[in-house]
XYZ file of C-alpha atoms in Angstrom:
665
model
C -51.886 -26.180 83.947
C -53.120 -26.428 80.047
C -55.487 -29.035 80.910
C -57.038 -27.246 83.831
C -57.665 -24.210 81.523
C -59.166 -26.013 79.070
C -61.830 -27.732 81.806
C -62.195 -24.211 83.069
C -63.239 -22.758 80.068
C -65.629 -25.578 79.097
C -67.250 -25.479 82.319
C -67.816 -21.602 81.904
C -69.243 -22.389 78.375
C -71.415 -25.144 79.579
C -72.599 -23.402 82.986
C -73.231 -20.055 81.103
C -75.482 -21.870 78.469
C -77.412 -23.145 81.234
C -77.777 -20.251 83.356
C -78.552 -18.039 80.137
C -81.342 -20.736 78.678
C -83.070 -20.708 82.050
C -82.998 -16.969 82.687
C -84.017 -16.389 79.314
C -87.241 -18.999 79.928
C -87.971 -16.855 82.871
C -87.640 -13.121 81.356
C -90.125 -10.962 80.176
C -88.482 -11.060 76.501
C -89.553 -14.498 76.315
C -93.011 -13.714 77.387
C -93.733 -10.925 74.885
C -92.000 -12.838 72.062
C -93.657 -16.421 72.719
C -96.195 -15.729 74.862
C -97.501 -17.655 78.136
C -95.845 -21.005 78.898
C -97.937 -24.241 77.939
C -97.191 -27.911 77.939
C -96.060 -27.859 74.102
C -93.863 -24.740 74.897
C -92.269 -26.298 77.873
C -91.402 -29.762 76.021
C -89.977 -27.940 73.018
C -87.738 -25.361 75.022
C -86.621 -28.094 77.351
C -85.430 -29.991 74.085
C -83.943 -27.105 72.718
C -82.028 -26.263 75.601
C -80.531 -29.982 75.977
C -79.454 -29.977 72.350
C -77.627 -26.456 72.701
C -76.347 -27.360 75.993
C -75.027 -30.626 74.903
C -73.175 -28.916 71.598
C -71.962 -26.543 73.649
C -70.385 -29.077 76.103
C -68.670 -31.225 73.284
C -67.927 -28.001 71.223
C -64.311 -29.257 70.986
C -65.229 -32.135 68.621
C -66.358 -29.286 66.183
C -62.715 -28.385 65.651
C -62.378 -31.836 63.614
C -64.385 -30.653 60.942
C -62.120 -29.343 58.159
C -65.293 -28.612 55.654
C -65.259 -24.705 54.993
C -68.557 -25.240 53.453
C -69.959 -26.555 57.132
C -68.344 -23.632 58.647
C -69.772 -21.049 56.445
C -73.468 -22.528 56.584
C -73.240 -22.464 60.342
C -72.007 -18.945 60.517
C -74.563 -18.028 57.999
C -77.237 -19.808 60.109
C -76.459 -18.034 63.235
C -76.266 -14.838 61.448
C -79.829 -15.403 60.209
C -81.227 -16.395 63.425
C -79.708 -13.462 65.309
C -81.139 -10.937 62.561
C -84.407 -12.242 62.689
C -84.414 -12.284 66.843
C -83.237 -8.788 66.814
C -85.808 -7.804 64.761
C -88.853 -9.091 66.584
C -87.149 -8.204 69.895
C -86.864 -4.689 68.864
C -90.194 -4.423 67.544
C -91.934 -6.022 70.810
C -89.921 -5.110 73.819
C -90.796 -1.187 74.391
C -90.605 -1.578 78.216
C -87.820 -1.733 80.581
C -86.182 -5.251 80.747
C -86.353 -7.255 83.825
C -83.402 -8.798 85.625
C -83.671 -12.254 83.931
C -83.181 -10.737 80.664
C -80.056 -8.816 81.625
C -78.556 -12.106 83.187
C -79.478 -14.177 80.339
C -77.475 -11.578 77.963
C -74.772 -11.743 80.150
C -74.703 -15.603 80.453
C -74.740 -16.089 76.524
C -71.950 -13.512 76.074
C -69.745 -15.484 78.445
C -70.792 -18.820 76.904
C -69.731 -17.158 73.560
C -66.560 -16.107 74.907
C -65.694 -19.517 76.470
C -67.021 -21.068 73.254
C -64.285 -19.209 71.002
C -61.647 -20.786 72.972
C -62.698 -24.320 72.384
C -63.906 -24.256 68.795
C -62.977 -22.122 65.361
C -66.031 -22.363 63.398
C -65.999 -18.892 62.730
C -69.165 -17.428 64.316
C -68.152 -17.548 68.030
C -66.618 -14.206 68.214
C -69.776 -12.528 66.178
C -72.076 -14.226 68.485
C -69.970 -12.414 71.554
C -70.619 -9.316 69.971
C -74.134 -9.668 69.279
C -74.873 -10.784 72.951
C -72.800 -7.985 74.371
C -74.299 -5.117 71.996
C -77.602 -6.616 73.321
C -76.894 -6.306 77.136
C -75.736 -2.679 76.520
C -78.837 -1.708 74.795
C -80.697 -3.638 77.637
C -78.972 -1.814 80.341
C -79.610 1.927 78.566
C -83.303 1.089 78.342
C -83.012 0.638 82.229
C -80.860 3.813 82.613
C -78.707 5.774 80.437
C -75.761 5.835 82.941
C -75.762 1.954 82.725
C -74.247 2.213 79.652
C -70.652 2.195 81.514
C -71.403 -0.870 83.084
C -72.278 -2.769 80.106
C -69.214 -1.388 78.310
C -66.683 -2.220 81.307
C -68.326 -5.526 81.364
C -67.991 -6.027 77.424
C -64.528 -4.662 77.606
C -63.236 -7.071 80.076
C -64.468 -9.968 77.613
C -63.211 -8.894 74.755
C -59.713 -8.506 76.375
C -60.014 -11.779 77.976
C -60.735 -13.309 74.525
C -58.016 -11.239 72.858
C -55.511 -12.956 74.900
C -56.201 -16.475 73.299
C -54.194 -16.322 70.248
C -50.876 -15.612 71.930
C -51.929 -18.294 74.943
C -52.299 -20.810 71.905
C -48.810 -19.993 70.486
C -47.061 -20.237 74.061
C -49.174 -23.576 74.391
C -48.238 -25.368 71.132
C -44.352 -24.160 71.886
C -44.868 -25.335 75.374
C -46.068 -28.689 73.820
C -43.447 -29.225 71.360
C -40.881 -28.876 73.947
C -42.288 -31.419 76.520
C -43.343 -33.742 73.711
C -42.235 -37.256 74.822
C -41.412 -35.999 78.574
C -44.974 -35.768 79.903
C -47.777 -37.902 78.754
C -50.293 -35.342 80.188
C -49.995 -33.239 77.106
C -51.461 -35.776 75.205
C -55.027 -34.030 75.421
C -53.782 -31.102 73.763
C -52.463 -32.549 70.436
C -56.142 -32.715 68.960
C -56.464 -28.891 69.391
C -52.972 -28.442 68.179
C -53.478 -30.414 64.939
C -56.932 -28.338 64.409
C -55.037 -25.211 64.669
C -52.149 -26.179 62.597
C -54.528 -27.849 60.005
C -56.757 -24.801 59.482
C -53.855 -22.754 58.681
C -52.344 -25.250 56.508
C -55.938 -25.307 54.104
C -55.867 -21.544 54.391
C -52.524 -21.515 52.609
C -53.418 -24.074 50.329
C -56.669 -22.081 49.353
C -54.676 -18.937 48.972
C -52.859 -20.812 46.282
C -55.634 -22.597 44.431
C -56.607 -19.792 41.999
C -52.987 -18.847 41.244
C -52.237 -22.440 40.384
C -54.940 -22.889 38.222
C -54.448 -19.726 36.451
C -50.869 -20.767 35.764
C -51.696 -24.062 34.169
C -54.244 -22.399 32.041
C -51.473 -20.318 30.711
C -49.241 -23.471 30.471
C -51.715 -24.995 28.351
C -52.203 -22.165 26.082
C -48.666 -21.955 25.269
C -48.559 -25.568 24.702
C -51.398 -25.307 21.946
C -49.853 -22.187 20.328
C -46.223 -22.123 20.877
C -45.158 -25.158 19.081
C -41.373 -24.187 19.109
C -41.063 -23.478 22.961
C -40.725 -26.296 25.526
C -43.004 -25.907 27.945
C -41.541 -27.668 30.672
C -39.149 -24.789 31.210
C -41.353 -22.985 33.317
C -40.733 -21.325 36.429
C -42.381 -21.573 40.054
C -41.499 -17.671 40.303
C -44.779 -17.159 38.336
C -46.718 -18.187 41.591
C -46.506 -16.056 44.983
C -43.371 -16.705 46.593
C -45.215 -15.234 49.659
C -47.925 -17.683 49.619
C -45.678 -20.619 48.875
C -43.500 -19.310 51.651
C -46.451 -19.491 54.017
C -47.480 -23.029 52.954
C -44.147 -24.349 53.604
C -44.029 -22.890 57.052
C -47.312 -24.197 57.728
C -46.523 -27.693 56.416
C -42.795 -27.187 58.506
C -44.495 -26.841 61.519
C -47.030 -29.823 60.876
C -44.128 -32.032 60.180
C -41.829 -30.823 63.155
C -45.122 -31.525 65.480
C -45.006 -35.147 64.275
C -47.935 -34.726 61.963
C -46.486 -35.945 58.650
C -49.104 -38.508 57.900
C -51.849 -35.676 58.356
C -50.015 -32.950 56.608
C -49.255 -35.323 53.588
C -52.718 -36.661 53.240
C -54.041 -32.946 53.441
C -51.605 -31.738 50.825
C -52.248 -34.902 48.434
C -55.962 -34.613 48.452
C -55.958 -31.065 47.458
C -53.482 -31.632 44.772
C -54.835 -34.769 43.584
C -58.521 -33.397 43.263
C -56.867 -30.093 41.213
C -55.041 -32.666 38.732
C -57.960 -34.606 38.299
C -60.087 -31.595 37.628
C -57.494 -29.880 35.583
C -56.409 -32.930 33.426
C -59.177 -35.489 33.397
C -62.204 -33.170 33.585
C -61.792 -29.618 32.547
C -59.131 -29.563 29.947
C -59.578 -32.966 28.542
C -62.969 -34.432 29.211
C -61.495 -37.970 29.136
C -63.622 -40.263 30.942
C -62.660 -43.624 32.774
C -62.210 -46.269 29.856
C -64.255 -49.428 30.271
C -64.198 -52.524 27.934
C -67.902 -51.956 27.085
C -67.905 -48.277 27.201
C -69.084 -48.205 23.463
C -71.767 -51.067 23.476
C -75.071 -48.599 22.650
C -73.213 -46.983 19.763
C -73.593 -47.931 16.124
C -70.319 -48.504 14.168
C -69.595 -45.347 12.972
C -70.367 -43.560 16.332
C -68.111 -46.141 17.709
C -65.215 -45.141 15.349
C -65.682 -41.544 15.716
C -65.877 -41.618 19.679
C -62.669 -43.936 19.861
C -60.753 -41.865 17.464
C -61.930 -38.694 19.478
C -60.843 -40.471 22.795
C -57.612 -41.649 21.314
C -56.374 -38.301 20.323
C -57.588 -36.615 23.712
C -55.270 -39.374 25.569
C -52.263 -38.795 23.257
C -52.384 -35.222 23.891
C -53.434 -35.706 27.996
C -50.450 -38.237 28.363
C -47.913 -35.728 26.615
C -49.014 -32.661 28.739
C -49.300 -34.774 31.956
C -45.897 -35.743 31.546
C -44.124 -32.346 30.382
C -46.076 -29.778 32.151
C -48.608 -30.972 34.918
C -46.281 -33.709 36.762
C -42.981 -31.677 36.689
C -45.328 -28.536 38.082
C -46.611 -30.609 41.007
C -42.895 -32.012 41.721
C -41.700 -28.429 41.894
C -44.474 -27.432 43.927
C -43.988 -30.241 46.220
C -40.273 -29.655 46.304
C -40.905 -25.734 47.510
C -43.803 -26.826 50.057
C -41.844 -29.711 51.709
C -38.225 -27.995 51.480
C -35.916 -29.933 53.884
C -38.302 -32.709 54.346
C -37.470 -34.733 51.027
C -39.150 -38.104 52.180
C -42.668 -36.081 52.679
C -42.047 -34.161 49.531
C -41.360 -37.552 47.452
C -44.478 -39.247 49.022
C -46.727 -36.346 48.364
C -45.606 -36.052 44.695
C -46.298 -39.724 44.264
C -49.661 -39.827 45.849
C -50.813 -36.689 43.915
C -49.733 -38.133 40.662
C -50.367 -41.910 41.243
C -54.718 -41.441 40.421
C -54.083 -39.477 37.244
C -51.237 -41.471 36.012
C -53.315 -44.906 36.430
C -56.250 -43.301 34.817
C -54.318 -42.636 31.853
C -52.570 -46.194 31.762
C -55.918 -47.777 32.075
C -56.862 -46.477 28.856
C -54.010 -47.727 27.101
C -54.559 -51.005 29.068
C -58.150 -51.267 27.781
C -57.127 -50.735 24.145
C -54.900 -53.722 24.553
C -57.655 -55.980 25.711
C -60.260 -54.915 22.952
C -61.567 -56.881 19.866
C -59.166 -57.409 17.099
C -59.617 -54.925 14.115
C -57.540 -52.896 12.013
C -57.986 -49.840 14.040
C -57.094 -50.986 17.516
C -53.707 -52.799 15.675
C -52.362 -49.400 14.527
C -53.602 -47.414 17.606
C -51.823 -49.683 20.098
C -48.910 -49.045 17.499
C -49.012 -45.238 18.005
C -49.741 -45.518 21.858
C -46.882 -48.312 22.028
C -44.618 -46.010 20.502
C -45.874 -43.045 22.438
C -45.140 -44.764 25.790
C -41.826 -45.866 24.812
C -41.230 -41.829 24.426
C -42.553 -41.504 27.769
C -40.773 -43.972 29.661
C -37.847 -41.835 30.173
C -39.976 -39.095 31.584
C -41.549 -41.888 34.241
C -37.727 -42.739 35.179
C -37.160 -39.270 35.697
C -40.336 -38.217 37.701
C -40.994 -41.640 39.302
C -37.882 -43.543 39.868
C -37.810 -46.968 41.011
C -41.577 -46.578 41.640
C -44.848 -48.397 41.187
C -45.984 -46.132 38.234
C -42.695 -46.547 36.456
C -43.171 -50.268 36.596
C -47.062 -49.839 35.466
C -46.059 -47.881 32.681
C -43.455 -50.550 31.534
C -45.853 -53.282 32.048
C -48.710 -51.621 30.023
C -46.100 -50.707 27.499
C -45.024 -54.630 27.124
C -48.740 -55.601 27.026
C -49.541 -53.695 24.176
C -46.163 -54.976 22.247
C -47.613 -58.459 23.008
C -50.995 -57.806 22.007
C -49.857 -55.811 18.622
C -47.810 -59.149 17.999
C -50.563 -61.186 18.672
C -53.202 -59.057 16.474
C -50.917 -58.767 13.779
C -50.187 -62.329 13.554
C -53.722 -63.043 13.299
C -54.881 -60.410 10.855
C -54.456 -62.048 7.907
C -57.625 -64.166 9.115
C -59.281 -61.171 10.923
C -59.130 -58.609 8.210
C -61.611 -60.959 5.813
C -64.262 -61.385 8.212
C -64.743 -57.798 9.552
C -68.290 -56.880 9.314
C -67.986 -54.415 6.369
C -66.591 -57.706 4.252
C -70.039 -59.744 4.794
C -71.921 -57.494 2.890
C -73.392 -58.846 -0.437
C -72.256 -57.354 -3.710
C -74.963 -54.826 -4.923
C -74.485 -55.858 -8.438
C -73.424 -52.581 -9.903
C -69.817 -53.473 -10.137
C -68.419 -51.289 -7.450
C -65.529 -51.957 -5.176
C -66.459 -54.246 -2.594
C -65.822 -53.320 1.089
C -63.559 -56.235 1.817
C -61.138 -54.858 -1.079
C -61.171 -51.481 0.579
C -60.645 -52.871 3.906
C -57.708 -55.212 2.957
C -55.959 -52.518 0.931
C -56.149 -49.918 3.572
C -54.908 -52.733 5.897
C -52.004 -53.447 3.904
C -51.165 -49.671 3.090
C -50.944 -49.046 6.739
C -49.079 -52.017 7.727
C -46.566 -51.038 5.167
C -46.198 -47.686 6.482
C -45.835 -49.509 10.107
C -43.413 -51.996 8.624
C -40.463 -51.015 10.761
C -42.484 -50.768 13.850
C -44.186 -53.854 13.542
C -40.799 -55.489 12.688
C -39.353 -54.272 15.899
C -42.320 -55.700 17.796
C -42.128 -59.229 16.357
C -38.333 -59.312 16.994
C -38.712 -57.663 20.533
C -41.733 -60.104 21.579
C -41.062 -63.048 19.800
C -43.669 -65.324 20.868
C -42.828 -68.647 22.949
C -39.310 -67.555 23.092
C -38.992 -68.543 19.463
C -36.640 -66.421 17.379
C -38.072 -65.214 13.994
C -37.117 -63.259 11.239
C -39.344 -60.368 11.473
C -38.836 -59.244 8.109
C -39.596 -62.326 6.091
C -42.644 -62.992 8.585
C -44.082 -59.535 7.772
C -43.702 -60.122 3.923
C -45.005 -63.511 4.309
C -48.127 -61.926 5.947
C -48.578 -59.498 3.346
C -48.273 -61.613 0.689
C -50.694 -64.277 1.930
C -53.414 -61.603 2.359
C -52.634 -60.201 -1.326
C -53.089 -63.662 -2.604
C -56.064 -64.467 -0.653
C -57.958 -61.152 -1.834
C -58.838 -62.073 -5.431
C -59.781 -65.523 -4.287
C -62.360 -63.858 -1.689
C -63.766 -61.498 -4.415
C -64.334 -64.355 -6.911
C -66.199 -66.150 -4.029
C -68.372 -63.078 -3.500
C -69.532 -63.223 -7.208
C -71.391 -66.702 -6.574
C -74.989 -64.675 -6.351
C -73.866 -62.487 -9.733
C -75.512 -64.098 -12.951
C -74.650 -61.671 -15.167
C -71.008 -62.591 -16.586
C -70.219 -59.295 -17.911
C -70.858 -57.610 -14.580
C -68.446 -60.201 -12.983
C -65.696 -59.016 -15.138
C -66.492 -55.323 -14.487
C -66.348 -56.192 -10.905
C -63.231 -57.482 -11.030
C -61.615 -54.725 -13.089
C -62.989 -52.352 -10.529
C -61.565 -54.085 -7.505
C -58.099 -54.470 -8.974
C -58.097 -51.020 -10.427
C -58.342 -49.803 -6.748
C -55.976 -52.079 -6.110
C -53.151 -50.591 -8.728
C -54.328 -47.133 -7.601
C -53.645 -47.699 -4.054
C -50.201 -49.125 -5.054
C -49.344 -45.935 -7.258
C -49.999 -43.874 -4.174
C -48.140 -45.878 -1.527
C -45.759 -47.306 -3.863
C -46.373 -50.923 -2.422
C -44.534 -52.522 -5.343
C -41.180 -51.640 -3.642
C -42.317 -53.790 -0.727
C -43.833 -56.650 -2.696
C -41.890 -56.292 -5.871
C -43.152 -55.512 -9.294
C -44.167 -58.791 -10.569
C -47.277 -59.063 -8.419
C -48.554 -55.757 -9.704
C -47.620 -56.293 -13.368
C -49.554 -59.586 -12.877
C -52.666 -57.274 -11.412
C -52.356 -55.288 -14.436
C -52.497 -57.930 -16.927
C -55.621 -59.314 -15.140
C -57.359 -56.060 -15.567
C -56.643 -56.443 -19.233
C -58.002 -59.840 -19.300
C -61.257 -59.114 -17.679
C -61.935 -55.865 -20.084
C -61.491 -58.134 -22.976
C -63.703 -60.915 -21.331
C -66.348 -58.079 -20.658
C -66.417 -57.032 -24.421
C -67.062 -60.437 -25.586
C -69.732 -61.155 -23.186
C -71.545 -57.748 -23.687
C -70.839 -57.088 -27.548
C -69.982 -60.065 -29.422
C -73.624 -61.069 -29.437
C -74.879 -57.443 -30.697
C -72.049 -57.689 -33.381
C -73.387 -61.005 -34.503
C -76.498 -59.362 -35.365
C -74.973 -56.948 -37.690
C -73.113 -59.348 -39.778
C -74.711 -60.117 -43.392
C -72.874 -62.320 -46.035
C -72.385 -60.699 -49.279
C -74.643 -62.996 -51.628
C -77.984 -62.737 -53.160
C -79.671 -65.371 -50.883
C -80.261 -62.613 -48.039
C -84.216 -62.238 -47.470
C -86.181 -59.359 -46.469
C -87.388 -61.231 -43.260
C -83.826 -62.113 -42.143
C -82.567 -58.474 -42.332
C -85.701 -57.410 -40.306
C -85.466 -59.995 -37.892
C -81.715 -59.142 -37.285
C -82.536 -55.571 -36.996
C -85.329 -56.385 -34.149
C -82.769 -58.326 -32.374
C -80.162 -55.679 -32.438
C -82.535 -52.886 -31.345
C -83.656 -55.155 -28.345
C -80.098 -56.254 -27.382
C -78.575 -52.704 -27.635
C -81.338 -51.111 -25.658
C -81.013 -53.717 -22.948
C -77.284 -53.525 -22.750
C -77.162 -49.537 -22.564
C -80.056 -49.701 -20.198
C -78.361 -52.114 -17.745
C -74.885 -50.831 -17.897
C -75.749 -47.156 -17.236
C -76.251 -48.258 -13.704
C -72.896 -50.040 -13.850
C -69.696 -48.318 -12.190
C -66.337 -48.394 -13.438
C -63.423 -47.169 -10.965
C -60.926 -45.564 -13.351
C -62.410 -43.065 -15.851
C -59.758 -43.663 -18.508
C -60.772 -47.085 -18.421
C -64.487 -46.159 -19.064
C -63.268 -44.042 -21.913
C -61.572 -46.465 -23.497
C -64.386 -49.214 -23.274
C -66.930 -46.878 -24.575
C -64.291 -45.830 -27.275
C -63.639 -49.669 -28.473
C -67.245 -50.362 -28.363
C -67.941 -47.197 -30.634
C -65.004 -48.262 -32.980
C -66.465 -51.827 -33.712
C -69.908 -51.283 -33.347
C -70.614 -48.250 -35.472
C -68.942 -49.079 -38.737
C -70.777 -52.595 -38.494
C -73.948 -50.786 -37.796
C -73.546 -48.564 -40.641
C -72.917 -51.472 -43.118
C -75.783 -53.074 -42.126
C -78.259 -50.023 -42.199
C -76.832 -49.560 -45.869
C -77.482 -53.244 -46.471
C -81.010 -53.085 -45.305
C -81.921 -49.783 -47.078
C -80.432 -51.319 -50.561
C -82.943 -54.359 -49.954
C -86.162 -52.585 -48.327
C -85.729 -48.987 -50.106
C -87.857 -46.289 -47.846
C -89.447 -49.184 -45.905
C -85.869 -49.711 -43.971
C -86.855 -46.731 -41.797
C -89.772 -48.376 -40.209
C -87.386 -50.985 -38.460
C -84.475 -48.358 -37.827
C -84.644 -47.157 -34.364
C -81.180 -45.750 -33.957
C -79.065 -43.316 -36.034
C -75.519 -43.141 -35.764
C -75.604 -40.179 -33.444
C -78.124 -41.657 -30.919
C -75.816 -44.850 -30.951
C -72.927 -42.685 -29.806
C -75.207 -41.013 -27.211
C -76.313 -44.238 -25.789
C -72.938 -45.442 -25.334
C -71.834 -42.071 -23.609
C -74.086 -42.773 -20.714
C -72.696 -46.218 -19.815
C -71.219 -46.674 -16.327
C -72.547 -43.425 -15.241
C -72.984 -44.742 -11.396
C -70.692 -42.393 -9.223
C -69.170 -41.105 -12.313
C -68.321 -37.789 -10.278
C -66.249 -39.575 -7.982
C -64.470 -41.754 -10.050
C -60.491 -41.676 -10.386
């Protein structure tokens, strides 16, 4: 019975379209609007009629499209065409219509009514009303009393069409009762699925804006209210009526045997929502790849990596504490009574976003060996460890839980391998390859190594736990002793590397200033991080002694020769020529030392003041004695050879080591 009715409506729709198109071609309306027939018009109209009739015949296929955009565009196209046609028809048709025009309007109205029974594209009813209205207008142009004929015909079609909704419901109920008993109802399944799917998608669309708004409020709460657990939100903030409607729609599909179709539709909807919310809209986190930063320079790459790392930390935390629990509660409400479907949908909704987040951590573990990567891996390793319990709660015994554990293990193993290799890697980083600029400033390798050692000591417990948990090749190691051995090896290697960097420096005094500065930097970091609690006091006491030793060597290299020029024996054999020569040599060497060393750098301001004070204390007395002796022998002629007064000597000494003086410690 159901199949016969469906075939009847399809036959009525197709026949009406053929009759309507044929009669319209013979009507006066066509002649007024398009002129007399010719070969091109016949070909085009025949082609147009064939396409229209074919579409009407297979209208049932239209309902397989679930795209609301397609339906909206189709309805708009039909509205535009009918509006334009009405305008030109009213403009051109001033005389009474012929019978072909009346028949074509009636046939098109029957076609639209039958079409609304076969598809749900959204424009069929509007098309029915358009043709019924056109028919009434044409009848009234012939004779005003014919309005009642047109109204009666229109009323009968509308009543027939209004019975379709109740008929659909009855047919679906009959199908559910007869399912498995009568194979003839198989042809009804596609129609039932389409109707239920349309209802299901309507319910999901009704919840879209509300769920987006709820997530935004939760994110605002997460960012501002740090004392509140954002996981304790309630689903009652969503419309209970809309959730119940979606639940009833899902329940109908599941009861009808369409579990896969319903699950796929729901999972697709929420998966797209989650992707937009988590990955694109809120965090802007791209899919990571191993070569994502290849076109950036070092600074840009580090800034970009830091930004992505911070976003990942926030994204993973919010996903596990807000978004995924929200999706789980929503699934449980929508598929209440169908636990299997709820679990499947929740897993499918979260699978892609979870894999996306874990992929970022996996890429980090497989990157190039750097200090930055080691400590970021440690942070992600610890963060994932805190999230594993949430994975177990949300995805028990699932692939996502296993994947999270596997990624964390890979991070642990990668951290172990990189730490064990770091005592070699840290000395060959790109910044450590730069040549000393011969100003005595801190070498990049010192900054890099001391920064690494400081961070490693702060992360000592994490590193020792990893060394113990992920012992390589199954060999047990004493994590604490291995950690200290690595750190001591690096600190012993650092001075040797620094001395090797001095091979191109020809000035011995500058070499000593260079070592003073780099060792002073190590001492300052020790005081800030209290590294002596890790390495013991002996190493740093030895470092202080080395600083004093280098300072003394600098004094000798720079000033012993200058002081030698000022030495005068207390005897009567001193000649005027010898005094003049000594004065000229002093002026030349003093000027050269002050000029060159004014561009040098001393890390510690106190040490800088100490050096200048020392030079003043030994140089000025000797210089005063020498000038007095020169004046005794040369008299007023001595002023021709004296370039610097005592105050000028002090002024020149105060200008030494001025490079970066404003940033010195």
